[in-house]
Each structure stands twice: as C-alpha cells, then as structure tokens.
Short mmCIF file of C-alpha atoms in Angstrom, two decimals:
data_model
loop_
_atom_site.label_atom_id
_atom_site.label_comp_id
_atom_site.label_asym_id
_atom_site.label_seq_id
_atom_site.Cartn_x
_atom_site.Cartn_y
_atom_site.Cartn_z
CA UNK X 1 49.12 10.07 180.42
CA UNK X 2 50.33 11.05 183.94
CA UNK X 3 46.76 11.75 185.32
CA UNK X 4 45.39 8.16 184.27
CA UNK X 5 48.51 6.59 185.73
CA UNK X 6 50.35 5.67 182.69
CA UNK X 7 54.07 5.87 182.88
CA UNK X 8 55.93 7.18 179.85
CA UNK X 9 58.62 4.74 178.56
CA UNK X 10 61.66 5.71 176.79
CA UNK X 11 60.01 5.86 173.46
CA UNK X 12 57.31 8.23 174.61
CA UNK X 13 59.80 10.54 176.29
CA UNK X 14 61.62 10.97 173.06
CA UNK X 15 58.49 11.59 171.08
CA UNK X 16 57.39 14.07 173.60
CA UNK X 17 60.81 15.79 173.92
CA UNK X 18 60.96 16.20 169.94
CA UNK X 19 57.61 17.59 169.95
CA UNK X 20 58.38 20.08 173.02
CA UNK X 21 61.55 21.02 171.14
CA UNK X 22 59.62 21.86 167.95
CA UNK X 23 57.27 23.99 170.04
CA UNK X 24 60.22 25.66 171.87
CA UNK X 25 58.13 25.35 175.20
CA UNK X 26 60.93 25.47 177.77
CA UNK X 27 58.38 24.80 180.68
CA UNK X 28 57.08 21.58 179.48
CA UNK X 29 60.77 20.67 178.45
CA UNK X 30 61.68 21.22 182.10
CA UNK X 31 58.79 19.18 183.29
CA UNK X 32 59.56 16.19 180.91
CA UNK X 33 63.26 16.34 181.98
CA UNK X 34 62.12 16.00 185.58
CA UNK X 35 59.76 13.12 184.59
CA UNK X 36 62.72 11.46 182.76
CA UNK X 37 64.82 11.83 185.84
CA UNK X 38 62.11 10.40 188.34
CA UNK X 39 61.36 7.36 186.14
CA UNK X 40 65.08 6.48 185.71
CA UNK X 41 65.59 6.89 182.00
CA UNK X 42 68.22 9.73 182.26
CA UNK X 43 71.05 7.64 181.99
CA UNK X 44 69.86 6.50 178.45
CA UNK X 45 71.83 8.49 175.78
CA UNK X 46 68.82 7.95 173.43
CA UNK X 47 66.54 10.14 175.87
CA UNK X 48 69.61 12.55 176.80
CA UNK X 49 70.09 13.35 173.08
CA UNK X 50 66.61 14.78 172.48
CA UNK X 51 66.85 16.66 175.94
CA UNK X 52 70.15 18.36 174.44
CA UNK X 53 68.00 19.20 171.48
CA UNK X 54 65.19 20.59 173.25
CA UNK X 55 67.48 22.71 175.57
CA UNK X 56 69.14 24.14 172.71
CA UNK X 57 66.06 24.99 170.85
CA UNK X 58 64.37 26.68 173.58
CA UNK X 59 67.73 28.79 174.02
CA UNK X 60 68.67 27.17 177.27
CA UNK X 61 72.18 26.62 176.10
CA UNK X 62 73.78 26.21 179.85
CA UNK X 63 71.31 23.22 180.70
CA UNK X 64 72.11 21.54 177.36
CA UNK X 65 75.92 21.80 177.99
CA UNK X 66 75.20 20.36 181.57
CA UNK X 67 73.60 17.40 180.00
CA UNK X 68 76.30 16.97 177.42
CA UNK X 69 78.93 16.99 179.89
CA UNK X 70 77.22 14.57 182.26
CA UNK X 71 77.30 11.84 179.50
CA UNK X 72 80.00 9.45 180.08
CA UNK X 73 79.69 7.25 177.09
CA UNK X 74 79.05 9.87 174.34
CA UNK X 75 78.10 8.36 170.99
CA UNK X 76 78.21 9.94 167.52
CA UNK X 77 74.51 11.04 167.49
CA UNK X 78 75.21 12.81 170.68
CA UNK X 79 78.18 14.97 169.07
CA UNK X 80 75.70 15.38 166.06
CA UNK X 81 73.12 16.54 168.32
CA UNK X 82 75.28 19.03 169.99
CA UNK X 83 76.60 20.41 166.99
CA UNK X 84 73.32 20.62 164.96
CA UNK X 85 71.40 22.14 167.81
CA UNK X 86 73.73 24.49 169.31
CA UNK X 87 75.54 25.85 166.08
CA UNK X 88 78.68 25.47 168.02
CA UNK X 89 77.56 27.53 170.90
CA UNK X 90 77.83 24.77 173.66
#
C-alpha cells in the first residue's frame, strides 16, 4: 500500500496491527507504530489499544506500558486490552 501511494486509514491500521500481533513480528509492529504516528492516528484510542496488544504479544512490555500511560482518556477496552494482553505484567 505504501509503495503504491495509498495511505492506511485507522481501520487498516487496526487490522494490520492485529495481524502483526498474531505473527509476533516486532519489527513490522514498530514500523506500523511509526506509520500510525506519522499519519496522526496515534491519538485514537481505537488504534492505541491494538498497539498495546501487539507490543505485549511481541514481549515488549515496556513499550506497551508507555503507550498505556500516554492515553489520557482510557476506556474500558483499554483496560481490558492491558489486562488480557499483559497478564498483569504492565
């Protein structure tokens, strides 16, 4: 998509992060995280929750905690993501 000039929207980012999380591919996850920040979706809780999940599944709990702590308007799904993904470790 990027090579063809198509910008990923929030929904594409969520689906991509979900796939990356399942594959436990931290490198691709970090690339997607950077893409999300560059395109201004990083303020959307609906994108941050899959980011937390991806980092937890990839074993990068520090990054997951940093994202969780940066969210000012935490929602019930945010706390659920944290609890289910990290098993209480963050």
